[in-house]
Amino acid sequence: MAYDLITMGRIGVDLYPLQTGVPLPQVTSFGKFLGGSASNVAVAAARLGRRTAVITRTGDDPFGTYLHEALQGFGVDDRWVTPVPGLPTPVTFCEIFPPDDFPLYFYRQPKAPDLEIDAHELDLDAIRDARIFWVTGTGLSEEPSRTATLAALAHRARAGTTVFDLDWRPMFWKDPDSARPFYAEALRHTTVAVGNLDEVEVATGVREPQAAAQALLDAGVELAVVKQGPKGVLAVNSKGESAEVPPLPVNVLNGLGAGDAFGGSLCNGLLEGWDLETIMRHANAAGAIVASRLECSSAMPTPDEIDAALKAGAVL
């Protein structure tokens, strides 16, 4: 049976402070959670009842073992999560200063194992057959992951729904100015592009939301989703349909992971065949729910939680 969703990209361990409003030097306790955007999206969709898997790599170490156990616990197939001898599993720390300041500190040296995904090891048939395939901009930042990502996209050849999460993290690029041609190549093979204003500007050179959405459509995608922060989200498709949905009111505890919840819900809505506004409202609600919680992966909402938030008109 084909997967509803296969994601490909980052995985790691999130070590988040259990104290809010406290700088890292003064933090005394942390929680340990599965992290990494592609992995979180797979978890979010699994929480919504979808059959999901992730393609990624860990270190051959206890943190790698933990990530396998966490994926299995969330119902995400980990058959394509493989160890890289000699490289440690990445860890990520953050500081939590609600409502809008959450500095991230990535420890991915000397190289993150998820950038060692090799094209020759991909199950290209499974990638082609998945109802949705999801890749990220970070996967383009280094070899061999870059070639593997583009090879997977080319083999899939826009079958089904292929999502490009623009996922711009300049600190992961040795030369951030070199990113745009690789983004352009990925866009040629994708049907859906998702990104915030900074990310769409990297991909297209355009920052104004409507113009950026049009630039993404001109690049070949069928659906452009532009996140506008406090202004909500704009979605425009190649049929000329559009939806602009405001954010759901929420008391933010930790904004990290909200975008991954949005992504998992976006995939669920696309699989359900909902109209654009319904998809965006559900995705916004999923993101808002995670923003109200400390962790990312284990905070992903259920369908009932999303429905309750939409009914209430806020995350209570």
PDB file of C-alpha atoms in Angstrom:
ATOM      1  CA  MET A   1       0.000   0.000   0.000  1.00  0.00           C
ATOM      2  CA  ALA A   2       1.359   3.452  -0.957  1.00  0.00           C
ATOM      3  CA  TYR A   3       2.077   5.949   1.781  1.00  0.00           C
ATOM      4  CA  ASP A   4      -0.126   8.989   2.197  1.00  0.00           C
ATOM      5  CA  LEU A   5       2.998  11.043   2.863  1.00  0.00           C
ATOM      6  CA  ILE A   6       6.737  10.526   2.644  1.00  0.00           C
ATOM      7  CA  THR A   7       8.914  13.364   3.896  1.00  0.00           C
ATOM      8  CA  MET A   8      12.645  13.748   3.333  1.00  0.00           C
ATOM      9  CA  GLY A   9      14.969  15.958   5.364  1.00  0.00           C
ATOM     10  CA  ARG A  10      16.019  16.890   8.853  1.00  0.00           C
ATOM     11  CA  ILE A  11      15.817  14.924  12.060  1.00  0.00           C
ATOM     12  CA  GLY A  12      17.373  15.591  15.442  1.00  0.00           C
ATOM     13  CA  VAL A  13      16.824  15.891  19.154  1.00  0.00           C
ATOM     14  CA  ASP A  14      15.219  19.059  20.506  1.00  0.00           C
ATOM     15  CA  LEU A  15      16.414  19.968  23.986  1.00  0.00           C
ATOM     16  CA  TYR A  16      13.991  22.651  25.105  1.00  0.00           C
ATOM     17  CA  PRO A  17      14.102  24.550  28.428  1.00  0.00           C
ATOM     18  CA  LEU A  18      11.423  23.646  30.903  1.00  0.00           C
ATOM     19  CA  GLN A  19      11.604  27.247  32.094  1.00  0.00           C
ATOM     20  CA  THR A  20      10.243  30.127  30.035  1.00  0.00           C
ATOM     21  CA  GLY A  21      11.737  33.588  29.934  1.00  0.00           C
ATOM     22  CA  VAL A  22      15.099  32.282  31.146  1.00  0.00           C
ATOM     23  CA  PRO A  23      18.333  32.621  29.110  1.00  0.00           C
ATOM     24  CA  LEU A  24      20.174  29.374  28.400  1.00  0.00           C
ATOM     25  CA  PRO A  25      23.038  30.101  30.846  1.00  0.00           C
ATOM     26  CA  GLN A  26      20.499  30.138  33.681  1.00  0.00           C
ATOM     27  CA  VAL A  27      18.301  27.223  32.531  1.00  0.00           C
ATOM     28  CA  THR A  28      18.534  24.239  34.880  1.00  0.00           C
ATOM     29  CA  SER A  29      16.258  21.652  33.238  1.00  0.00           C
ATOM     30  CA  PHE A  30      15.391  20.587  29.702  1.00  0.00           C
ATOM     31  CA  GLY A  31      12.880  18.328  27.970  1.00  0.00           C
ATOM     32  CA  LYS A  32      13.993  15.952  25.212  1.00  0.00           C
ATOM     33  CA  PHE A  33      11.838  15.694  22.074  1.00  0.00           C
ATOM     34  CA  LEU A  34      12.062  14.453  18.506  1.00  0.00           C
ATOM     35  CA  GLY A  35      12.729  17.370  16.182  1.00  0.00           C
ATOM     36  CA  GLY A  36      13.606  18.351  12.628  1.00  0.00           C
ATOM     37  CA  SER A  37      11.095  19.884  10.221  1.00  0.00           C
ATOM     38  CA  ALA A  38      10.594  16.973   7.811  1.00  0.00           C
ATOM     39  CA  SER A  39      10.235  14.530  10.695  1.00  0.00           C
ATOM     40  CA  ASN A  40       7.802  16.799  12.526  1.00  0.00           C
ATOM     41  CA  VAL A  41       5.620  17.131   9.417  1.00  0.00           C
ATOM     42  CA  ALA A  42       5.441  13.327   9.169  1.00  0.00           C
ATOM     43  CA  VAL A  43       4.465  13.162  12.852  1.00  0.00           C
ATOM     44  CA  ALA A  44       1.833  15.883  12.405  1.00  0.00           C
ATOM     45  CA  ALA A  45       0.205  14.052   9.487  1.00  0.00           C
ATOM     46  CA  ALA A  46       0.342  10.725  11.347  1.00  0.00           C
ATOM     47  CA  ARG A  47      -1.462  12.349  14.273  1.00  0.00           C
ATOM     48  CA  LEU A  48      -4.219  13.212  11.780  1.00  0.00           C
ATOM     49  CA  GLY A  49      -4.553   9.575  10.764  1.00  0.00           C
ATOM     50  CA  ARG A  50      -2.254   9.464   7.755  1.00  0.00           C
ATOM     51  CA  ARG A  51       0.178   6.663   6.830  1.00  0.00           C
ATOM     52  CA  THR A  52       3.549   8.408   6.835  1.00  0.00           C
ATOM     53  CA  ALA A  53       7.254   7.722   6.580  1.00  0.00           C
ATOM     54  CA  VAL A  54      10.408   9.834   6.703  1.00  0.00           C
ATOM     55  CA  ILE A  55      13.660   9.547   4.765  1.00  0.00           C
ATOM     56  CA  THR A  56      16.534  10.796   6.885  1.00  0.00           C
ATOM     57  CA  ARG A  57      19.703   9.750   8.721  1.00  0.00           C
ATOM     58  CA  THR A  58      20.918   9.874  12.322  1.00  0.00           C
ATOM     59  CA  GLY A  59      24.142   9.232  14.145  1.00  0.00           C
ATOM     60  CA  ASP A  60      24.961   5.689  15.204  1.00  0.00           C
ATOM     61  CA  ASP A  61      24.481   6.635  18.844  1.00  0.00           C
ATOM     62  CA  PRO A  62      21.914   6.580  21.683  1.00  0.00           C
ATOM     63  CA  PHE A  63      20.223   9.741  20.424  1.00  0.00           C
ATOM     64  CA  GLY A  64      19.751   7.996  17.074  1.00  0.00           C
ATOM     65  CA  THR A  65      18.142   5.082  18.897  1.00  0.00           C
ATOM     66  CA  TYR A  66      15.866   7.513  20.726  1.00  0.00           C
ATOM     67  CA  LEU A  67      14.707   9.029  17.429  1.00  0.00           C
ATOM     68  CA  HIS A  68      13.793   5.617  16.015  1.00  0.00           C
ATOM     69  CA  GLU A  69      11.799   4.862  19.157  1.00  0.00           C
ATOM     70  CA  ALA A  70      10.085   8.255  19.024  1.00  0.00           C
ATOM     71  CA  LEU A  71       9.105   7.894  15.354  1.00  0.00           C
ATOM     72  CA  GLN A  72       7.703   4.439  16.007  1.00  0.00           C
ATOM     73  CA  GLY A  73       5.780   5.771  19.002  1.00  0.00           C
ATOM     74  CA  PHE A  74       4.215   8.463  16.811  1.00  0.00           C
ATOM     75  CA  GLY A  75       3.243   5.922  14.157  1.00  0.00           C
ATOM     76  CA  VAL A  76       5.769   7.117  11.556  1.00  0.00           C
ATOM     77  CA  ASP A  77       7.515   4.412   9.501  1.00  0.00           C
ATOM     78  CA  ASP A  78      11.262   4.613  10.180  1.00  0.00           C
ATOM     79  CA  ARG A  79      12.480   2.032   7.632  1.00  0.00           C
ATOM     80  CA  TRP A  80      14.385   4.730   5.689  1.00  0.00           C
ATOM     81  CA  VAL A  81      16.037   6.249   8.764  1.00  0.00           C
ATOM     82  CA  THR A  82      19.608   4.953   8.697  1.00  0.00           C
ATOM     83  CA  PRO A  83      22.737   5.586  10.798  1.00  0.00           C
ATOM     84  CA  VAL A  84      25.891   7.366   9.634  1.00  0.00           C
ATOM     85  CA  PRO A  85      28.953   6.048  11.473  1.00  0.00           C
ATOM     86  CA  GLY A  86      31.229   8.772  12.782  1.00  0.00           C
ATOM     87  CA  LEU A  87      28.675  11.600  12.785  1.00  0.00           C
ATOM     88  CA  PRO A  88      26.689  12.505  15.917  1.00  0.00           C
ATOM     89  CA  THR A  89      22.927  12.850  15.905  1.00  0.00           C
ATOM     90  CA  PRO A  90      22.172  16.601  15.833  1.00  0.00           C
ATOM     91  CA  VAL A  91      20.771  18.377  18.859  1.00  0.00           C
ATOM     92  CA  THR A  92      18.983  21.721  18.927  1.00  0.00           C
ATOM     93  CA  PHE A  93      18.551  24.050  21.878  1.00  0.00           C
ATOM     94  CA  CYS A  94      16.217  27.016  22.060  1.00  0.00           C
ATOM     95  CA  GLU A  95      15.387  29.845  24.403  1.00  0.00           C
ATOM     96  CA  ILE A  96      11.747  30.589  25.134  1.00  0.00           C
ATOM     97  CA  PHE A  97      10.715  34.216  25.421  1.00  0.00           C
ATOM     98  CA  PRO A  98       6.990  34.373  24.582  1.00  0.00           C
ATOM     99  CA  PRO A  99       5.244  35.594  22.556  1.00  0.00           C
ATOM    100  CA  ASP A 100       7.649  35.953  19.649  1.00  0.00           C
ATOM    101  CA  ASP A 101      11.313  35.398  20.556  1.00  0.00           C
ATOM    102  CA  PHE A 102      12.578  31.825  20.342  1.00  0.00           C
ATOM    103  CA  PRO A 103      16.288  31.787  19.427  1.00  0.00           C
ATOM    104  CA  LEU A 104      17.514  28.444  18.065  1.00  0.00           C
ATOM    105  CA  TYR A 105      20.981  26.957  18.490  1.00  0.00           C
ATOM    106  CA  PHE A 106      21.755  24.106  16.094  1.00  0.00           C
ATOM    107  CA  TYR A 107      24.540  21.641  16.861  1.00  0.00           C
ATOM    108  CA  ARG A 108      25.118  19.925  13.513  1.00  0.00           C
ATOM    109  CA  GLN A 109      28.918  19.712  13.406  1.00  0.00           C
ATOM    110  CA  PRO A 110      31.026  18.455  11.771  1.00  0.00           C
ATOM    111  CA  LYS A 111      28.090  17.598   9.520  1.00  0.00           C
ATOM    112  CA  ALA A 112      24.507  16.560  10.108  1.00  0.00           C
ATOM    113  CA  PRO A 113      23.800  12.932   9.188  1.00  0.00           C
ATOM    114  CA  ASP A 114      20.588  13.988   7.411  1.00  0.00           C
ATOM    115  CA  LEU A 115      22.786  15.728   4.822  1.00  0.00           C
ATOM    116  CA  GLU A 116      24.354  12.329   4.048  1.00  0.00           C
ATOM    117  CA  ILE A 117      21.209  11.004   2.353  1.00  0.00           C
ATOM    118  CA  ASP A 118      22.508   9.348  -0.838  1.00  0.00           C
ATOM    119  CA  ALA A 119      20.596   9.111  -4.107  1.00  0.00           C
ATOM    120  CA  HIS A 120      21.767   5.532  -4.649  1.00  0.00           C
ATOM    121  CA  GLU A 121      20.064   4.416  -1.427  1.00  0.00           C
ATOM    122  CA  LEU A 122      16.624   5.894  -2.134  1.00  0.00           C
ATOM    123  CA  ASP A 123      13.549   3.731  -2.655  1.00  0.00           C
ATOM    124  CA  LEU A 124      12.512   5.656  -5.754  1.00  0.00           C
ATOM    125  CA  ASP A 125       9.468   3.504  -6.416  1.00  0.00           C
ATOM    126  CA  ALA A 126       8.041   4.246  -2.962  1.00  0.00           C
ATOM    127  CA  ILE A 127       8.772   7.952  -3.464  1.00  0.00           C
ATOM    128  CA  ARG A 128       6.985   7.932  -6.819  1.00  0.00           C
ATOM    129  CA  ASP A 129       3.994   6.044  -5.453  1.00  0.00           C
ATOM    130  CA  ALA A 130       3.391   8.140  -2.327  1.00  0.00           C
ATOM    131  CA  ARG A 131       0.295  10.311  -2.507  1.00  0.00           C
ATOM    132  CA  ILE A 132       2.347  13.256  -1.223  1.00  0.00           C
ATOM    133  CA  PHE A 133       6.125  13.638  -1.235  1.00  0.00           C
ATOM    134  CA  TRP A 134       7.630  16.467   0.876  1.00  0.00           C
ATOM    135  CA  VAL A 135      11.148  17.897   0.564  1.00  0.00           C
ATOM    136  CA  THR A 136      12.875  20.867   2.187  1.00  0.00           C
ATOM    137  CA  GLY A 137      15.254  23.640   1.259  1.00  0.00           C
ATOM    138  CA  THR A 138      17.749  22.463   3.842  1.00  0.00           C
ATOM    139  CA  GLY A 139      18.099  19.230   1.878  1.00  0.00           C
ATOM    140  CA  LEU A 140      19.574  21.285  -0.966  1.00  0.00           C
ATOM    141  CA  SER A 141      22.248  22.935   1.176  1.00  0.00           C
ATOM    142  CA  GLU A 142      24.972  20.253   0.889  1.00  0.00           C
ATOM    143  CA  GLU A 143      25.966  17.139  -0.990  1.00  0.00           C
ATOM    144  CA  PRO A 144      25.072  14.305  -1.239  1.00  0.00           C
ATOM    145  CA  SER A 145      21.651  15.374   0.103  1.00  0.00           C
ATOM    146  CA  ARG A 146      21.277  17.971  -2.669  1.00  0.00           C
ATOM    147  CA  THR A 147      21.697  15.429  -5.459  1.00  0.00           C
ATOM    148  CA  ALA A 148      19.483  12.937  -3.616  1.00  0.00           C
ATOM    149  CA  THR A 149      16.706  15.509  -3.194  1.00  0.00           C
ATOM    150  CA  LEU A 150      16.774  16.567  -6.828  1.00  0.00           C
ATOM    151  CA  ALA A 151      17.010  12.945  -8.005  1.00  0.00           C
ATOM    152  CA  ALA A 152      13.958  12.005  -5.943  1.00  0.00           C
ATOM    153  CA  LEU A 153      12.024  14.958  -7.339  1.00  0.00           C
ATOM    154  CA  ALA A 154      13.036  14.181 -10.912  1.00  0.00           C
ATOM    155  CA  HIS A 155      12.086  10.515 -10.569  1.00  0.00           C
ATOM    156  CA  ARG A 156       8.722  11.401  -9.065  1.00  0.00           C
ATOM    157  CA  ALA A 157       8.147  13.726 -12.040  1.00  0.00           C
ATOM    158  CA  ARG A 158       5.319  15.652 -10.350  1.00  0.00           C
ATOM    159  CA  ALA A 159       3.290  12.495  -9.756  1.00  0.00           C
ATOM    160  CA  GLY A 160       0.593  13.042  -7.171  1.00  0.00           C
ATOM    161  CA  THR A 161       1.297  16.021  -4.934  1.00  0.00           C
ATOM    162  CA  THR A 162       4.917  17.062  -4.454  1.00  0.00           C
ATOM    163  CA  VAL A 163       5.527  19.704  -1.787  1.00  0.00           C
ATOM    164  CA  PHE A 164       8.626  21.899  -1.536  1.00  0.00           C
ATOM    165  CA  ASP A 165       8.967  23.394   1.947  1.00  0.00           C
ATOM    166  CA  LEU A 166      11.231  26.356   1.189  1.00  0.00           C
ATOM    167  CA  ASP A 167      12.698  26.040   4.715  1.00  0.00           C
ATOM    168  CA  TRP A 168      15.393  28.729   4.461  1.00  0.00           C
ATOM    169  CA  ARG A 169      18.138  28.331   7.091  1.00  0.00           C
ATOM    170  CA  PRO A 170      21.089  30.438   5.896  1.00  0.00           C
ATOM    171  CA  MET A 171      23.375  29.061   8.618  1.00  0.00           C
ATOM    172  CA  PHE A 172      23.189  25.645   6.938  1.00  0.00           C
ATOM    173  CA  TRP A 173      24.626  26.948   3.656  1.00  0.00           C
ATOM    174  CA  LYS A 174      28.349  27.419   3.117  1.00  0.00           C
ATOM    175  CA  ASP A 175      27.444  30.081   0.542  1.00  0.00           C
ATOM    176  CA  PRO A 176      23.885  31.313   1.117  1.00  0.00           C
ATOM    177  CA  ASP A 177      24.018  33.370  -2.088  1.00  0.00           C
ATOM    178  CA  SER A 178      24.249  30.137  -4.086  1.00  0.00           C
ATOM    179  CA  ALA A 179      20.838  28.853  -2.982  1.00  0.00           C
ATOM    180  CA  ARG A 180      18.453  30.331  -5.562  1.00  0.00           C
ATOM    181  CA  PRO A 181      19.429  28.180  -8.592  1.00  0.00           C
ATOM    182  CA  PHE A 182      18.922  25.026  -6.533  1.00  0.00           C
ATOM    183  CA  TYR A 183      15.571  26.312  -5.294  1.00  0.00           C
ATOM    184  CA  ALA A 184      14.581  27.050  -8.888  1.00  0.00           C
ATOM    185  CA  GLU A 185      15.519  23.522  -9.957  1.00  0.00           C
ATOM    186  CA  ALA A 186      13.462  22.016  -7.128  1.00  0.00           C
ATOM    187  CA  LEU A 187      10.465  24.189  -8.007  1.00  0.00           C
ATOM    188  CA  ARG A 188      10.480  22.752 -11.536  1.00  0.00           C
ATOM    189  CA  HIS A 189       9.570  19.360 -10.085  1.00  0.00           C
ATOM    190  CA  THR A 190       7.063  20.370  -7.409  1.00  0.00           C
ATOM    191  CA  THR A 191       3.345  21.049  -7.384  1.00  0.00           C
ATOM    192  CA  VAL A 192       3.081  22.887  -4.041  1.00  0.00           C
ATOM    193  CA  ALA A 193       5.472  25.459  -2.542  1.00  0.00           C
ATOM    194  CA  VAL A 194       5.209  26.576   1.095  1.00  0.00           C
ATOM    195  CA  GLY A 195       7.202  29.341   2.757  1.00  0.00           C
ATOM    196  CA  ASN A 196       7.230  32.507   4.816  1.00  0.00           C
ATOM    197  CA  LEU A 197       8.125  35.921   3.403  1.00  0.00           C
ATOM    198  CA  ASP A 198      11.879  35.454   3.867  1.00  0.00           C
ATOM    199  CA  GLU A 199      11.730  32.039   2.223  1.00  0.00           C
ATOM    200  CA  VAL A 200       9.692  33.061  -0.809  1.00  0.00           C
ATOM    201  CA  GLU A 201      12.092  35.967  -1.330  1.00  0.00           C
ATOM    202  CA  VAL A 202      15.045  33.564  -1.407  1.00  0.00           C
ATOM    203  CA  ALA A 203      13.219  31.345  -3.893  1.00  0.00           C
ATOM    204  CA  THR A 204      11.854  34.055  -6.187  1.00  0.00           C
ATOM    205  CA  GLY A 205      13.523  37.387  -5.405  1.00  0.00           C
ATOM    206  CA  VAL A 206      10.073  38.768  -4.546  1.00  0.00           C
ATOM    207  CA  ARG A 207       8.773  39.536  -1.061  1.00  0.00           C
ATOM    208  CA  GLU A 208       5.324  41.073  -1.531  1.00  0.00           C
ATOM    209  CA  PRO A 209       2.929  38.176  -0.823  1.00  0.00           C
ATOM    210  CA  GLN A 210       0.703  38.322  -3.903  1.00  0.00           C
ATOM    211  CA  ALA A 211       3.645  38.888  -6.224  1.00  0.00           C
ATOM    212  CA  ALA A 212       5.654  36.122  -4.526  1.00  0.00           C
ATOM    213  CA  ALA A 213       2.755  33.691  -4.871  1.00  0.00           C
ATOM    214  CA  GLN A 214       2.498  34.538  -8.570  1.00  0.00           C
ATOM    215  CA  ALA A 215       6.255  34.104  -8.985  1.00  0.00           C
ATOM    216  CA  LEU A 216       6.017  30.628  -7.467  1.00  0.00           C
ATOM    217  CA  LEU A 217       3.160  29.768  -9.844  1.00  0.00           C
ATOM    218  CA  ASP A 218       5.210  31.115 -12.742  1.00  0.00           C
ATOM    219  CA  ALA A 219       8.040  28.811 -11.638  1.00  0.00           C
ATOM    220  CA  GLY A 220       5.759  25.853 -12.263  1.00  0.00           C
ATOM    221  CA  VAL A 221       3.948  24.992  -9.038  1.00  0.00           C
ATOM    222  CA  GLU A 222       0.178  24.516  -8.926  1.00  0.00           C
ATOM    223  CA  LEU A 223      -0.324  25.872  -5.400  1.00  0.00           C
ATOM    224  CA  ALA A 224       1.651  28.607  -3.639  1.00  0.00           C
ATOM    225  CA  VAL A 225       1.261  29.002   0.135  1.00  0.00           C
ATOM    226  CA  VAL A 226       2.778  32.185   1.584  1.00  0.00           C
ATOM    227  CA  LYS A 227       2.876  32.557   5.361  1.00  0.00           C
ATOM    228  CA  GLN A 228       2.580  36.198   6.415  1.00  0.00           C
ATOM    229  CA  GLY A 229       3.092  35.985  10.175  1.00  0.00           C
ATOM    230  CA  PRO A 230       0.533  38.114  12.046  1.00  0.00           C
ATOM    231  CA  LYS A 231      -1.351  38.714   8.771  1.00  0.00           C
ATOM    232  CA  GLY A 232      -2.082  35.013   8.393  1.00  0.00           C
ATOM    233  CA  VAL A 233      -1.579  32.890   5.298  1.00  0.00           C
ATOM    234  CA  LEU A 234      -2.170  33.422   1.587  1.00  0.00           C
ATOM    235  CA  ALA A 235      -2.828  30.500  -0.760  1.00  0.00           C
ATOM    236  CA  VAL A 236      -3.127  30.884  -4.537  1.00  0.00           C
ATOM    237  CA  ASN A 237      -3.457  28.099  -7.091  1.00  0.00           C
ATOM    238  CA  SER A 238      -2.991  27.816 -10.836  1.00  0.00           C
ATOM    239  CA  LYS A 239      -6.775  27.760 -11.358  1.00  0.00           C
ATOM    240  CA  GLY A 240      -6.955  31.358 -10.172  1.00  0.00           C
ATOM    241  CA  GLU A 241      -8.464  30.464  -6.809  1.00  0.00           C
ATOM    242  CA  SER A 242      -7.117  32.135  -3.674  1.00  0.00           C
ATOM    243  CA  ALA A 243      -7.690  32.241   0.061  1.00  0.00           C
ATOM    244  CA  GLU A 244      -6.260  34.603   2.651  1.00  0.00           C
ATOM    245  CA  VAL A 245      -6.918  33.413   6.183  1.00  0.00           C
ATOM    246  CA  PRO A 246      -6.041  35.291   9.398  1.00  0.00           C
ATOM    247  CA  PRO A 247      -4.254  33.517  12.245  1.00  0.00           C
ATOM    248  CA  LEU A 248      -6.248  31.910  15.018  1.00  0.00           C
ATOM    249  CA  PRO A 249      -5.929  33.792  18.330  1.00  0.00           C
ATOM    250  CA  VAL A 250      -3.610  32.002  20.748  1.00  0.00           C
ATOM    251  CA  ASN A 251      -1.512  32.670  23.824  1.00  0.00           C
ATOM    252  CA  VAL A 252       1.872  31.664  22.446  1.00  0.00           C
ATOM    253  CA  LEU A 253       4.149  29.594  24.648  1.00  0.00           C
ATOM    254  CA  ASN A 254       6.618  28.397  22.014  1.00  0.00           C
ATOM    255  CA  GLY A 255       6.233  29.306  18.343  1.00  0.00           C
ATOM    256  CA  LEU A 256       8.698  26.649  17.177  1.00  0.00           C
ATOM    257  CA  GLY A 257       7.019  23.711  15.484  1.00  0.00           C
ATOM    258  CA  ALA A 258       3.902  25.639  14.506  1.00  0.00           C
ATOM    259  CA  GLY A 259       4.989  25.622  10.869  1.00  0.00           C
ATOM    260  CA  ASP A 260       5.469  21.852  10.929  1.00  0.00           C
ATOM    261  CA  ALA A 261       1.988  21.358  12.368  1.00  0.00           C
ATOM    262  CA  PHE A 262       0.721  23.644   9.604  1.00  0.00           C
ATOM    263  CA  GLY A 263       2.514  21.436   7.063  1.00  0.00           C
ATOM    264  CA  GLY A 264       1.084  18.186   8.374  1.00  0.00           C
ATOM    265  CA  SER A 265      -2.414  19.640   8.351  1.00  0.00           C
ATOM    266  CA  LEU A 266      -1.865  21.102   4.876  1.00  0.00           C
ATOM    267  CA  CYS A 267      -1.037  17.605   3.610  1.00  0.00           C
ATOM    268  CA  ASN A 268      -4.106  16.172   5.315  1.00  0.00           C
ATOM    269  CA  GLY A 269      -6.347  18.819   3.742  1.00  0.00           C
ATOM    270  CA  LEU A 270      -4.893  18.209   0.291  1.00  0.00           C
ATOM    271  CA  LEU A 271      -5.484  14.476   0.686  1.00  0.00           C
ATOM    272  CA  GLU A 272      -9.058  15.151   1.775  1.00  0.00           C
ATOM    273  CA  GLY A 273      -9.661  17.313  -1.302  1.00  0.00           C
ATOM    274  CA  TRP A 274     -10.864  20.296   0.719  1.00  0.00           C
ATOM    275  CA  ASP A 275     -11.199  23.763  -0.777  1.00  0.00           C
ATOM    276  CA  LEU A 276      -8.344  26.225  -0.217  1.00  0.00           C
ATOM    277  CA  GLU A 277      -9.967  28.186   2.595  1.00  0.00           C
ATOM    278  CA  THR A 278     -10.846  25.060   4.569  1.00  0.00           C
ATOM    279  CA  ILE A 279      -7.327  23.699   4.152  1.00  0.00           C
ATOM    280  CA  MET A 280      -5.773  26.963   5.335  1.00  0.00           C
ATOM    281  CA  ARG A 281      -8.117  27.348   8.306  1.00  0.00           C
ATOM    282  CA  HIS A 282      -7.334  23.853   9.540  1.00  0.00           C
ATOM    283  CA  ALA A 283      -3.599  24.337   8.977  1.00  0.00           C
ATOM    284  CA  ASN A 284      -3.637  27.672  10.821  1.00  0.00           C
ATOM    285  CA  ALA A 285      -5.465  26.057  13.725  1.00  0.00           C
ATOM    286  CA  ALA A 286      -2.976  23.185  13.882  1.00  0.00           C
ATOM    287  CA  GLY A 287      -0.087  25.644  13.978  1.00  0.00           C
ATOM    288  CA  ALA A 288      -1.734  27.765  16.657  1.00  0.00           C
ATOM    289  CA  ILE A 289      -2.330  24.734  18.873  1.00  0.00           C
ATOM    290  CA  VAL A 290       1.345  23.761  18.749  1.00  0.00           C
ATOM    291  CA  ALA A 291       2.358  27.377  19.426  1.00  0.00           C
ATOM    292  CA  SER A 292       0.404  27.136  22.686  1.00  0.00           C
ATOM    293  CA  ARG A 293       2.544  24.184  23.843  1.00  0.00           C
ATOM    294  CA  LEU A 294       6.185  23.761  24.802  1.00  0.00           C
ATOM    295  CA  GLU A 295       7.273  20.904  22.564  1.00  0.00           C
ATOM    296  CA  CYS A 296       6.949  20.313  18.804  1.00  0.00           C
ATOM    297  CA  SER A 297       6.524  16.672  17.772  1.00  0.00           C
ATOM    298  CA  SER A 298       4.574  15.451  20.781  1.00  0.00           C
ATOM    299  CA  ALA A 299       2.440  18.610  20.662  1.00  0.00           C
ATOM    300  CA  MET A 300       0.955  17.874  17.233  1.00  0.00           C
ATOM    301  CA  PRO A 301      -2.836  18.104  17.437  1.00  0.00           C
ATOM    302  CA  THR A 302      -5.512  15.509  16.780  1.00  0.00           C
ATOM    303  CA  PRO A 303      -8.450  16.163  14.426  1.00  0.00           C
ATOM    304  CA  ASP A 304     -10.744  16.704  17.416  1.00  0.00           C
ATOM    305  CA  GLU A 305      -8.403  19.342  18.855  1.00  0.00           C
ATOM    306  CA  ILE A 306      -8.304  21.205  15.543  1.00  0.00           C
ATOM    307  CA  ASP A 307     -12.093  21.060  15.206  1.00  0.00           C
ATOM    308  CA  ALA A 308     -12.503  22.365  18.763  1.00  0.00           C
ATOM    309  CA  ALA A 309     -10.177  25.300  18.129  1.00  0.00           C
ATOM    310  CA  LEU A 310     -11.998  26.205  14.918  1.00  0.00           C
ATOM    311  CA  LYS A 311     -15.364  25.968  16.657  1.00  0.00           C
ATOM    312  CA  ALA A 312     -14.138  28.177  19.515  1.00  0.00           C
ATOM    313  CA  GLY A 313     -12.488  30.644  17.129  1.00  0.00           C
ATOM    314  CA  ALA A 314      -9.322  30.526  19.230  1.00  0.00           C
ATOM    315  CA  VAL A 315      -6.965  28.152  20.995  1.00  0.00           C
ATOM    316  CA  LEU A 316      -8.292  28.051  24.536  1.00  0.00           C
TER     317      LEU A 316
END
